[in-house]
Amino acid sequence: MRSLNYYLASVALVTGITFSNAQEFLKKSGAGGKITFKEMQKKFDDWAKTKDLPKERNWKYYKRWESDMQKKVNGRGEPADPAIYINEAVKVAGQKQTAASSSLVTASWTPFGPYAVPNNMTGYMENGIGRINCIAFHPTLPSTYYIGVAQGGLWRTVNDGISWIPLTDHLPITRISDICIDPNDASTLYISLCDFEYIDVALNLDGRKRNTHYGLGVYKTTDGGISWSPTALSFQLTDGDASLIRKIIINPANSNQLVACGATGIYITANGGASWTKTHDSLFWDLAQSPVNPTVLYAASGWLAASNTGSAAIYKSTDFGATWTMLPTGIPATGLVQRIKIAIAPSDPNYIYAFAVDALDGTYGIYKSIDAGANWVYINPGVNLLTYDDGTSPGGQGTYDLGFSVDPTDKNTVYVGGINLWASSDGAQTFNPAAHWTLNYGPTVHADIHFIETQPLTGNIFVCNDGGLYRTNDIITQTWTDAGNGIPWPTNWTNISNGMAITSFYRLSSSKNTTNRLVAGAQDNATFYFDGSSWSTIFG
């Protein structure tokens, strides 16, 4: 999982990049202005000589960057031109589209896996297959739903997760942050083509010239995912953070009307995406729609500590996003609250909860309204719901992973997912744990929860996290005392991630002596080993 204080974004690392909020070893060494790759290495080495590294935090992210960058810089210490990646991505996308439409084309690559959650040889944490960012349900078919993968595209199941079908392999990029289905015509879908979860990394500031999270805007299909086309809300990867779209909402009373929010504001369309109009200019983290009046929307803007941009607030619209009014929440605009995520009680739309993430990516608090946003109260839940332990440590990963929802039948039952999973039964006043990222307390879900959503037709609860997709019919909590006494978590989970090729591998190596022996390192899913017939995780 990501560091509890994920400040890699702050490191400005190569020639031509000005330092901004640099790492501790940069600050204390007096580095500033422009610096080459070799100079950066020396700064770190000098700093490390004075430290007991096992007791320090965050430096491993620098070393990972260093390992990656030393293969890419030229003799002057300059990074690769991002245009090279972009041009190749467009070229490959065209080749994929041609191959998909021609039965005469013979593929030169064969999928090798893994296709299922690997055998767990570590015994320390729940195994995973890949990061899933979001889920969306078919409006009338309970066994059909779609999931959006961070680096693996859009997938559909028609049999409640038994098998999966990829729908976006031919697109230029395959990262999905949101899915919106037309409730009046389920063959029409919209997707946000980006990985918004990494906006806190502030890639446009850190000098890595990395394009693995930027987006292309909102794409649309009218044939159930067979073919896709960009809407007018489009970006280029060179637009950086500005290309990131967080959320898309459709008006069920008029399917041509949609609202989208992201890093550069709120946009509306009245013609199914053919044209868009910006109605608010700010960094937005979330959109939520009233379950009884679809023209009533709530939007959460935010402030990013890594880049010191934006301001935190909650806005309300009663005309489907055409105009917005800031609500009197009392949320600090800058310096204290970064991300806000909104959850509306389906059983009572007057009940609105807003989870606020602090400057260290931990829990700042929960804001609650019981009169549709007219008045708000601040709640301190007493524990840090976003940290890695029992809630006593500071920090977390709240700008990266945050699942937040209200039970559809009980307006006082609230679910929060960060590294671990928590639930409240008293209107967010107090919380108890429901899962921990390690296996120390029995069967659990994978770490780093991005999305918690209840299937309206079945009542099943789905959790999207860095390991895949999990399903349960009831989230049940217990106390940390019971967990420490060996009582396993009472919630029964089913991992339904098998059948998807969605693992994000960072490194791959093969055996020099034996064929079909591979070792590969994956994002937040440990080190995989292929023994010639099956995959396992061996450490990490």
Coordinates of C-alpha atoms in Angstrom, one line a residue:
M1 CA 0.0 0.0 0.0
R2 CA 1.0 3.6 -0.3
S3 CA 2.9 5.3 2.6
L4 CA 0.8 6.6 5.4
N5 CA 2.2 10.0 4.6
Y6 CA 2.5 9.9 0.9
Y7 CA 4.7 12.9 0.0
L8 CA 6.5 11.6 -3.0
A9 CA 4.5 14.1 -4.9
S10 CA 6.6 16.9 -3.2
V11 CA 9.9 15.9 -4.7
A12 CA 10.9 17.9 -7.7
L13 CA 13.6 15.7 -9.2
V14 CA 15.2 16.5 -12.4
T15 CA 16.9 19.2 -14.5
G16 CA 14.6 22.1 -15.4
I17 CA 12.2 21.5 -12.5
T18 CA 11.9 24.0 -9.7
F19 CA 11.7 22.5 -6.2
S20 CA 8.3 22.7 -4.4
N21 CA 7.7 21.2 -0.9
A22 CA 10.7 18.9 -1.3
Q23 CA 11.5 15.9 0.9
E24 CA 13.3 16.3 4.2
F25 CA 16.7 15.5 2.8
L26 CA 16.2 18.2 0.1
K27 CA 15.0 20.8 2.6
K28 CA 17.9 20.2 5.1
S29 CA 20.5 20.0 2.4
G30 CA 19.5 23.4 1.1
A31 CA 18.7 22.2 -2.4
G32 CA 16.7 24.6 -4.5
G33 CA 16.2 25.8 -8.1
K34 CA 17.4 23.3 -10.7
I35 CA 19.2 20.1 -10.0
T36 CA 20.4 17.1 -12.1
F37 CA 19.7 13.5 -11.4
K38 CA 23.3 12.9 -10.2
E39 CA 23.1 15.8 -7.9
M40 CA 19.8 14.5 -6.5
Q41 CA 21.5 11.1 -5.8
K42 CA 24.3 12.8 -4.0
K43 CA 21.9 14.9 -1.9
F44 CA 20.1 11.8 -0.8
D45 CA 23.3 9.9 0.0
D46 CA 24.6 12.7 2.1
W47 CA 21.3 12.9 4.0
A48 CA 21.1 9.1 4.5
K49 CA 24.6 9.0 6.1
T50 CA 23.2 10.9 9.0
K51 CA 20.0 8.9 9.4
D52 CA 19.0 5.5 10.8
L53 CA 17.0 4.6 7.6
P54 CA 14.8 1.9 9.1
K55 CA 13.3 4.5 11.4
E56 CA 12.8 7.1 8.7
R57 CA 9.7 7.4 6.6
N58 CA 9.0 8.0 2.9
W59 CA 12.6 7.6 1.6
K60 CA 11.7 4.3 -0.1
Y61 CA 9.6 6.2 -2.5
Y62 CA 12.6 8.2 -3.5
K63 CA 14.6 5.1 -4.0
R64 CA 11.9 3.6 -6.2
W65 CA 11.8 6.7 -8.3
E66 CA 15.6 6.7 -8.5
S67 CA 15.7 3.0 -9.7
D68 CA 13.1 3.8 -12.3
M69 CA 14.6 7.1 -13.5
Q70 CA 18.2 6.0 -13.9
K71 CA 17.1 3.9 -16.8
K72 CA 15.4 6.8 -18.5
V73 CA 17.5 9.9 -18.1
N74 CA 20.0 10.9 -20.8
G75 CA 23.6 11.9 -20.3
R76 CA 22.5 15.4 -19.1
G77 CA 20.2 13.9 -16.5
E78 CA 17.1 14.9 -18.4
P79 CA 13.9 12.7 -18.4
A80 CA 12.2 11.2 -21.4
D81 CA 9.9 13.4 -23.5
P82 CA 6.3 12.5 -22.6
A83 CA 5.3 13.1 -26.2
I84 CA 7.1 9.8 -27.1
Y85 CA 4.7 7.9 -24.8
I86 CA 1.6 9.7 -26.1
N87 CA 2.5 9.2 -29.7
E88 CA 3.1 5.5 -29.2
A89 CA -0.1 5.1 -27.2
V90 CA -2.1 6.6 -30.0
K91 CA -0.3 4.4 -32.5
V92 CA -0.9 1.2 -30.5
A93 CA -4.6 2.1 -30.0
G94 CA -5.0 2.3 -33.8
Q95 CA -3.4 -1.0 -34.2
K96 CA -5.7 -2.6 -31.6
Q97 CA -8.7 -1.2 -33.2
T98 CA -7.6 -2.5 -36.6
A99 CA -6.9 -5.9 -35.1
A100 CA -10.2 -6.1 -33.4
S101 CA -12.1 -5.4 -36.6
S102 CA -10.2 -7.9 -38.8
S103 CA -10.3 -11.6 -38.5
L104 CA -7.2 -11.9 -40.7
V105 CA -4.8 -10.3 -38.2
T106 CA -2.7 -12.7 -36.2
A107 CA -1.7 -11.5 -32.8
S108 CA 1.9 -11.6 -31.9
W109 CA 1.2 -11.6 -28.1
T110 CA -0.5 -14.2 -26.0
P111 CA -1.9 -13.4 -22.5
F112 CA 0.1 -15.1 -19.8
G113 CA -1.7 -14.3 -16.7
P114 CA -2.4 -14.1 -13.9
Y115 CA -6.1 -14.5 -14.4
A116 CA -7.0 -15.4 -10.8
V117 CA -6.0 -14.4 -7.3
P118 CA -2.7 -16.2 -6.8
N119 CA -1.9 -18.7 -4.1
N120 CA -0.7 -17.0 -1.0
M121 CA 2.7 -18.1 0.2
T122 CA 3.2 -15.1 2.5
G123 CA 0.4 -15.7 4.9
Y124 CA 0.6 -12.1 6.1
M125 CA -2.0 -10.2 4.1
E126 CA -5.0 -10.9 1.8
N127 CA -3.9 -11.7 -1.7
G128 CA -5.0 -9.6 -4.6
I129 CA -5.1 -9.4 -8.4
G130 CA -5.2 -5.7 -9.1
R131 CA -6.6 -2.3 -8.2
I132 CA -10.3 -1.7 -8.9
N133 CA -11.4 1.9 -8.6
C134 CA -15.2 1.8 -9.0
I135 CA -18.3 -0.3 -9.8
A136 CA -21.7 0.5 -11.5
F137 CA -24.8 -1.7 -11.6
H138 CA -27.2 -2.5 -14.5
P139 CA -30.5 -0.8 -13.7
T140 CA -32.7 -3.9 -14.1
L141 CA -30.4 -7.0 -14.2
P142 CA -29.0 -7.8 -10.8
S143 CA -26.3 -10.1 -12.0
T144 CA -24.9 -7.6 -14.5
Y145 CA -22.5 -4.9 -13.4
Y146 CA -19.3 -3.1 -14.5
I147 CA -16.0 -2.4 -12.8
G148 CA -13.4 0.2 -13.6
V149 CA -9.7 -0.8 -13.2
A150 CA -6.9 1.5 -12.4
Q151 CA -4.7 0.1 -15.2
G152 CA -6.9 -2.5 -16.8
G153 CA -9.9 -0.9 -18.3
L154 CA -13.6 -1.5 -18.0
W155 CA -15.0 -5.1 -17.4
R156 CA -18.5 -6.5 -17.3
T157 CA -20.0 -9.5 -15.7
V158 CA -23.5 -10.9 -16.5
N159 CA -23.4 -13.7 -14.0
D160 CA -22.7 -12.0 -10.7
G161 CA -18.9 -12.1 -10.9
I162 CA -18.4 -15.7 -12.0
S163 CA -16.8 -14.5 -15.3
W164 CA -15.7 -11.2 -16.7
I165 CA -15.5 -9.6 -20.2
P166 CA -13.1 -6.7 -21.0
L167 CA -14.7 -3.8 -22.9
T168 CA -12.0 -1.2 -23.5
D169 CA -8.8 -3.1 -24.6
H170 CA -8.7 -1.1 -27.8
L171 CA -8.8 2.4 -26.2
P172 CA -5.6 4.5 -26.1
I173 CA -5.4 4.1 -22.3
T174 CA -7.1 1.6 -20.0
R175 CA -7.5 3.4 -16.7
I176 CA -11.0 4.1 -15.3
S177 CA -12.0 6.4 -12.5
D178 CA -15.8 6.4 -12.9
I179 CA -18.7 4.6 -14.7
C180 CA -22.1 6.1 -15.4
I181 CA -24.9 4.0 -16.9
D182 CA -28.0 5.5 -18.6
P183 CA -30.9 4.1 -16.5
N184 CA -33.3 4.5 -19.5
D185 CA -31.0 2.7 -21.9
A186 CA -28.4 0.4 -20.3
S187 CA -26.5 0.0 -23.5
T188 CA -25.3 3.6 -23.1
L189 CA -22.4 4.1 -20.7
Y190 CA -20.0 6.9 -19.9
I191 CA -16.6 6.4 -18.4
S192 CA -13.9 8.7 -17.0
L193 CA -10.7 7.7 -18.7
C194 CA -8.0 8.4 -16.1
D195 CA -6.7 7.4 -12.8
F196 CA -7.9 10.2 -10.5
E197 CA -6.7 8.4 -7.3
Y198 CA -3.1 9.7 -8.0
I199 CA -4.0 13.3 -8.2
D200 CA -2.3 13.8 -4.8
V201 CA 1.0 12.8 -6.3
A202 CA 0.9 16.1 -8.3
L203 CA 2.7 14.5 -11.2
N204 CA 3.0 17.7 -13.1
L205 CA 5.1 19.1 -10.3
D206 CA 7.4 16.2 -9.3
G207 CA 9.4 16.1 -12.6
R208 CA 9.1 12.4 -13.3
K209 CA 7.4 13.0 -16.7
R210 CA 5.3 10.0 -15.9
N211 CA 2.1 9.6 -17.8
T212 CA 0.5 6.5 -16.2
H213 CA -2.3 8.4 -14.5
Y214 CA -3.3 11.2 -16.7
G215 CA -6.5 11.0 -18.7
L216 CA -8.3 11.6 -22.0
G217 CA -11.7 12.8 -20.6
V218 CA -15.2 11.3 -20.8
Y219 CA -15.8 8.5 -23.3
K220 CA -19.2 7.1 -24.4
T221 CA -20.6 3.9 -25.8
T222 CA -24.2 3.3 -27.1
D223 CA -23.8 -0.4 -27.9
G224 CA -22.9 -1.8 -24.5
G225 CA -19.2 -1.3 -24.8
I226 CA -18.5 -2.8 -28.2
S227 CA -17.3 0.6 -29.5
W228 CA -16.3 3.8 -27.7
S229 CA -15.9 7.4 -28.8
P230 CA -14.7 10.5 -26.9
T231 CA -17.2 13.1 -25.9
A232 CA -16.5 16.8 -26.2
L233 CA -15.2 16.8 -22.7
S234 CA -11.8 15.6 -23.9
F235 CA -8.2 16.1 -22.8
Q236 CA -4.6 15.2 -23.8
L237 CA -2.2 13.4 -21.6
T238 CA 0.0 16.4 -21.8
D239 CA -2.7 18.4 -19.9
G240 CA -1.5 16.6 -16.8
D241 CA -3.6 16.9 -13.7
A242 CA -6.1 19.0 -15.6
S243 CA -7.1 15.8 -17.6
L244 CA -8.5 14.1 -14.5
I245 CA -12.3 13.6 -14.2
R246 CA -13.5 12.3 -10.9
K247 CA -17.3 11.7 -11.3
I248 CA -20.1 11.5 -13.9
I249 CA -23.8 11.8 -13.1
I250 CA -26.8 11.4 -15.4
N251 CA -30.3 12.9 -15.1
P252 CA -32.7 9.9 -15.2
A253 CA -35.5 12.3 -16.2
N254 CA -33.5 13.4 -19.3
S255 CA -30.7 11.1 -20.4
N256 CA -29.1 13.7 -22.5
Q257 CA -28.2 15.7 -19.4
L258 CA -25.0 14.9 -17.5
V259 CA -22.7 16.5 -15.0
A260 CA -19.0 15.7 -14.6
C261 CA -16.5 17.1 -12.1
G262 CA -12.7 16.9 -11.9
A263 CA -9.5 18.7 -11.4
T264 CA -10.5 21.7 -13.3
G265 CA -14.1 22.2 -12.3
I266 CA -17.7 21.1 -13.0
Y267 CA -19.1 20.6 -16.5
I268 CA -22.6 20.0 -17.8
T269 CA -24.0 18.8 -21.1
A270 CA -27.6 18.8 -22.4
N271 CA -26.9 16.7 -25.6
G272 CA -25.3 13.5 -24.4
G273 CA -21.8 14.8 -24.3
A274 CA -21.7 16.5 -27.8
S275 CA -20.8 19.8 -26.0
W276 CA -20.1 20.8 -22.4
T277 CA -20.2 24.0 -20.4
K278 CA -18.1 24.7 -17.4
T279 CA -20.3 25.9 -14.5
H280 CA -17.7 26.0 -11.7
D281 CA -13.9 26.5 -11.8
S282 CA -12.2 24.7 -9.0
L283 CA -10.7 21.3 -8.0
F284 CA -13.6 18.9 -7.2
W285 CA -13.3 15.6 -5.5
D286 CA -16.9 14.4 -5.6
L287 CA -20.5 14.7 -6.8
A288 CA -23.6 13.2 -5.2
Q289 CA -27.2 13.2 -6.4
S290 CA -30.4 13.3 -4.4
P291 CA -32.1 9.9 -4.5
V292 CA -35.6 11.5 -4.7
N293 CA -34.9 14.6 -6.8
P294 CA -32.3 14.0 -9.5
T295 CA -31.9 17.7 -10.3
V296 CA -30.5 18.3 -6.7
L297 CA -26.8 17.7 -6.6
Y298 CA -24.0 18.2 -4.1
A299 CA -20.4 18.8 -5.0
A300 CA -17.3 18.7 -2.9
S301 CA -14.2 20.8 -3.8
G302 CA -10.9 20.3 -2.2
W303 CA -7.4 21.6 -1.3
L304 CA -4.2 19.6 -2.2
A305 CA -1.4 19.9 0.2
A306 CA 1.2 18.6 -2.3
S307 CA 0.6 21.4 -4.7
N308 CA -1.1 23.9 -2.4
T309 CA -4.0 24.3 -4.8
G310 CA -7.8 24.4 -4.5
S311 CA -10.1 25.1 -1.5
A312 CA -12.3 22.7 0.4
A313 CA -16.1 23.3 0.5
I314 CA -19.5 21.7 -0.3
Y315 CA -21.8 23.2 -2.9
K316 CA -25.4 22.5 -3.8
S317 CA -27.3 22.8 -7.1
T318 CA -31.0 22.6 -7.6
D319 CA -30.9 22.9 -11.4
F320 CA -28.7 19.9 -12.2
G321 CA -25.5 21.7 -12.1
A322 CA -26.3 24.9 -13.9
T323 CA -25.7 27.0 -10.8
W324 CA -24.1 26.3 -7.5
T325 CA -24.4 27.7 -3.9
M326 CA -21.7 27.1 -1.2
L327 CA -23.2 25.6 1.9
P328 CA -22.4 26.8 5.4
T329 CA -20.5 23.7 6.5
G330 CA -17.7 25.3 8.5
I331 CA -15.1 23.2 6.6
P332 CA -11.7 25.0 6.6
A333 CA -11.0 26.1 3.0
T334 CA -7.2 25.5 3.0
G335 CA -4.4 24.2 5.2
L336 CA -6.4 21.5 7.1
V337 CA -8.9 19.6 4.9
Q338 CA -7.9 18.2 1.5
R339 CA -10.4 15.8 0.2
I340 CA -14.2 15.6 0.9
K341 CA -16.4 12.6 0.0
I342 CA -20.2 12.9 0.2
A343 CA -22.7 10.2 1.1
I344 CA -26.4 10.7 1.0
A345 CA -28.8 8.4 2.9
P346 CA -31.0 6.7 0.3
S347 CA -33.7 6.2 2.9
D348 CA -33.8 9.9 3.8
P349 CA -32.1 12.4 1.4
N350 CA -32.1 15.0 4.2
Y351 CA -29.3 13.1 5.8
I352 CA -26.0 14.0 4.2
Y353 CA -22.6 12.9 5.4
A354 CA -19.3 14.5 4.3
F355 CA -16.0 12.8 5.2
A356 CA -13.1 15.2 5.5
V357 CA -9.4 14.1 5.0
D358 CA -6.8 16.1 6.8
A359 CA -3.4 17.5 5.6
L360 CA -1.7 14.2 6.4
D361 CA -4.2 12.1 4.5
G362 CA -5.8 11.0 7.8
T363 CA -9.2 11.7 9.3
Y364 CA -10.1 15.3 9.9
G365 CA -13.7 14.5 10.8
I366 CA -17.2 14.0 9.5
Y367 CA -19.7 16.8 8.7
K368 CA -23.3 15.9 8.9
S369 CA -26.6 17.6 7.8
I370 CA -30.1 16.3 8.6
D371 CA -31.9 19.1 6.6
A372 CA -30.5 18.6 3.1
G373 CA -27.5 20.8 3.6
A374 CA -29.0 23.9 5.3
N375 CA -27.2 23.2 8.6
W376 CA -24.2 21.1 9.5
V377 CA -22.5 19.7 12.5
Y378 CA -18.9 18.6 12.9
I379 CA -18.3 15.1 14.3
N380 CA -15.0 13.9 15.6
P381 CA -15.3 10.1 15.5
G382 CA -12.6 9.7 18.1
V383 CA -10.4 7.4 16.0
N384 CA -8.4 7.9 12.8
L385 CA -10.4 5.8 10.3
L386 CA -7.8 6.1 7.6
T387 CA -4.7 4.9 9.3
Y388 CA -3.2 1.4 9.1
D389 CA -3.8 0.3 12.7
D390 CA -6.6 0.4 15.3
G391 CA -7.1 4.1 14.7
T392 CA -4.6 5.5 17.1
S393 CA -1.8 6.5 14.6
P394 CA -1.9 9.8 12.6
G395 CA -1.9 10.0 8.8
G396 CA -3.3 7.7 6.2
Q397 CA -4.0 7.6 2.5
G398 CA -7.2 9.5 2.3
T399 CA -6.4 11.3 -0.9
Y400 CA -5.7 8.0 -2.6
D401 CA -8.2 5.5 -1.1
L402 CA -11.5 6.4 0.5
G403 CA -14.7 4.5 0.4
F404 CA -17.7 6.1 2.0
S405 CA -21.4 5.2 1.9
V406 CA -24.6 5.1 3.9
D407 CA -26.7 1.9 4.2
P408 CA -29.7 2.1 1.9
T409 CA -32.3 1.2 4.6
D410 CA -30.7 2.8 7.7
K411 CA -29.7 6.4 7.6
N412 CA -27.6 6.0 10.7
T413 CA -25.4 3.2 9.4
V414 CA -22.3 4.5 7.7
Y415 CA -19.4 2.7 6.1
V416 CA -15.8 4.0 5.8
G417 CA -13.0 2.3 4.0
G418 CA -9.4 3.5 3.9
I419 CA -6.6 1.0 4.5
N420 CA -9.1 -0.8 6.7
L421 CA -12.9 -1.0 6.8
W422 CA -15.0 0.6 9.6
A423 CA -18.7 1.0 10.2
S424 CA -21.0 3.1 12.5
S425 CA -24.5 2.4 13.6
D426 CA -25.2 5.7 15.4
G427 CA -25.0 8.3 12.7
A428 CA -21.2 8.5 12.5
Q429 CA -20.7 9.3 16.2
T430 CA -18.7 6.2 16.9
F431 CA -17.1 3.5 14.7
N432 CA -16.0 -0.1 15.1
P433 CA -13.7 -2.1 12.7
A434 CA -15.1 -4.6 10.2
A435 CA -11.8 -5.6 8.5
H436 CA -8.0 -5.1 8.8
W437 CA -5.6 -5.2 6.0
T438 CA -3.5 -8.0 7.5
L439 CA -4.6 -11.6 8.3
N440 CA -3.7 -11.1 11.9
Y441 CA -7.4 -11.1 12.9
G442 CA -8.7 -13.7 10.5
P443 CA -10.2 -13.6 6.9
T444 CA -10.5 -10.1 5.6
V445 CA -10.5 -7.9 2.5
H446 CA -7.5 -6.5 0.7
A447 CA -6.1 -3.2 1.8
D448 CA -6.8 0.2 0.4
I449 CA -10.5 0.6 -0.2
H450 CA -11.6 3.0 -3.0
F451 CA -15.3 2.3 -3.3
I452 CA -18.1 0.9 -1.2
E453 CA -21.5 0.5 -2.9
T454 CA -24.7 -1.4 -2.3
Q455 CA -26.5 -3.1 -5.2
P456 CA -30.0 -1.6 -5.2
L457 CA -31.7 -4.7 -6.5
T458 CA -30.1 -7.3 -4.2
G459 CA -28.8 -5.4 -1.2
N460 CA -25.4 -6.9 -1.6
I461 CA -22.5 -4.7 -0.6
F462 CA -19.4 -4.4 -2.9
V463 CA -16.0 -3.2 -1.9
C464 CA -13.4 -2.1 -4.5
N465 CA -9.8 -2.1 -3.4
D466 CA -6.2 -2.5 -4.4
G467 CA -6.6 -6.3 -4.5
G468 CA -9.9 -6.5 -6.5
L469 CA -13.6 -6.8 -5.8
Y470 CA -15.3 -8.2 -2.7
R471 CA -19.0 -8.9 -2.0
T472 CA -21.0 -9.5 1.1
N473 CA -24.6 -9.4 2.1
D474 CA -23.9 -7.6 5.4
I475 CA -21.0 -5.7 7.0
I476 CA -20.7 -6.7 10.6
T477 CA -18.3 -5.1 13.0
Q478 CA -16.7 -6.1 16.2
T479 CA -14.4 -4.5 18.8
W480 CA -10.6 -4.3 18.6
T481 CA -10.6 -6.2 22.0
D482 CA -12.5 -9.1 20.4
A483 CA -10.2 -9.1 17.4
G484 CA -7.1 -9.1 19.7
N485 CA -8.6 -12.0 21.6
G486 CA -8.6 -14.1 18.4
I487 CA -12.3 -13.7 17.4
P488 CA -12.3 -13.6 13.6
W489 CA -14.1 -10.9 11.7
P490 CA -17.8 -11.8 11.6
T491 CA -18.4 -10.5 8.0
N492 CA -18.4 -13.2 5.3
W493 CA -16.7 -12.0 2.1
T494 CA -16.6 -13.4 -1.4
N495 CA -13.7 -12.4 -3.6
I496 CA -15.1 -12.2 -7.2
S497 CA -11.9 -10.9 -8.9
N498 CA -11.0 -14.1 -10.7
G499 CA -11.2 -14.0 -14.5
M500 CA -9.7 -10.6 -15.0
A501 CA -6.2 -9.8 -16.2
I502 CA -5.7 -6.6 -14.3
T503 CA -2.5 -6.9 -12.3
S504 CA -0.2 -3.8 -12.6
F505 CA 3.3 -5.1 -12.8
Y506 CA 6.2 -2.7 -12.2
R507 CA 9.1 -5.2 -12.8
L508 CA 9.4 -8.5 -14.5
S509 CA 12.3 -11.0 -14.6
S510 CA 12.7 -14.5 -16.1
S511 CA 15.0 -17.3 -15.0
K512 CA 18.2 -17.7 -17.0
N513 CA 18.3 -21.5 -16.3
T514 CA 14.7 -22.7 -16.5
T515 CA 12.0 -21.8 -19.0
N516 CA 8.6 -20.5 -17.9
R517 CA 9.9 -19.3 -14.5
L518 CA 9.0 -15.6 -13.8
V519 CA 9.1 -13.2 -10.9
A520 CA 7.2 -9.9 -11.1
G521 CA 6.5 -7.1 -8.7
A522 CA 3.0 -5.7 -8.6
Q523 CA 1.4 -2.5 -7.4
D524 CA 0.2 -3.2 -3.8
N525 CA -0.1 -6.9 -4.5
A526 CA 3.3 -8.2 -3.6
T527 CA 5.8 -10.2 -5.6
F528 CA 4.4 -12.8 -8.0
Y529 CA 6.1 -16.0 -8.9
F530 CA 5.2 -18.3 -11.9
D531 CA 6.5 -21.8 -11.5
G532 CA 5.6 -23.0 -14.9
S533 CA 2.0 -23.9 -14.2
S534 CA 0.6 -21.5 -11.6
W535 CA 1.1 -18.1 -10.0
S536 CA 1.8 -17.4 -6.3
T537 CA 2.8 -14.5 -4.2
I538 CA 6.1 -15.1 -2.5
F539 CA 6.8 -12.0 -0.5
G540 CA 5.9 -8.3 -0.1

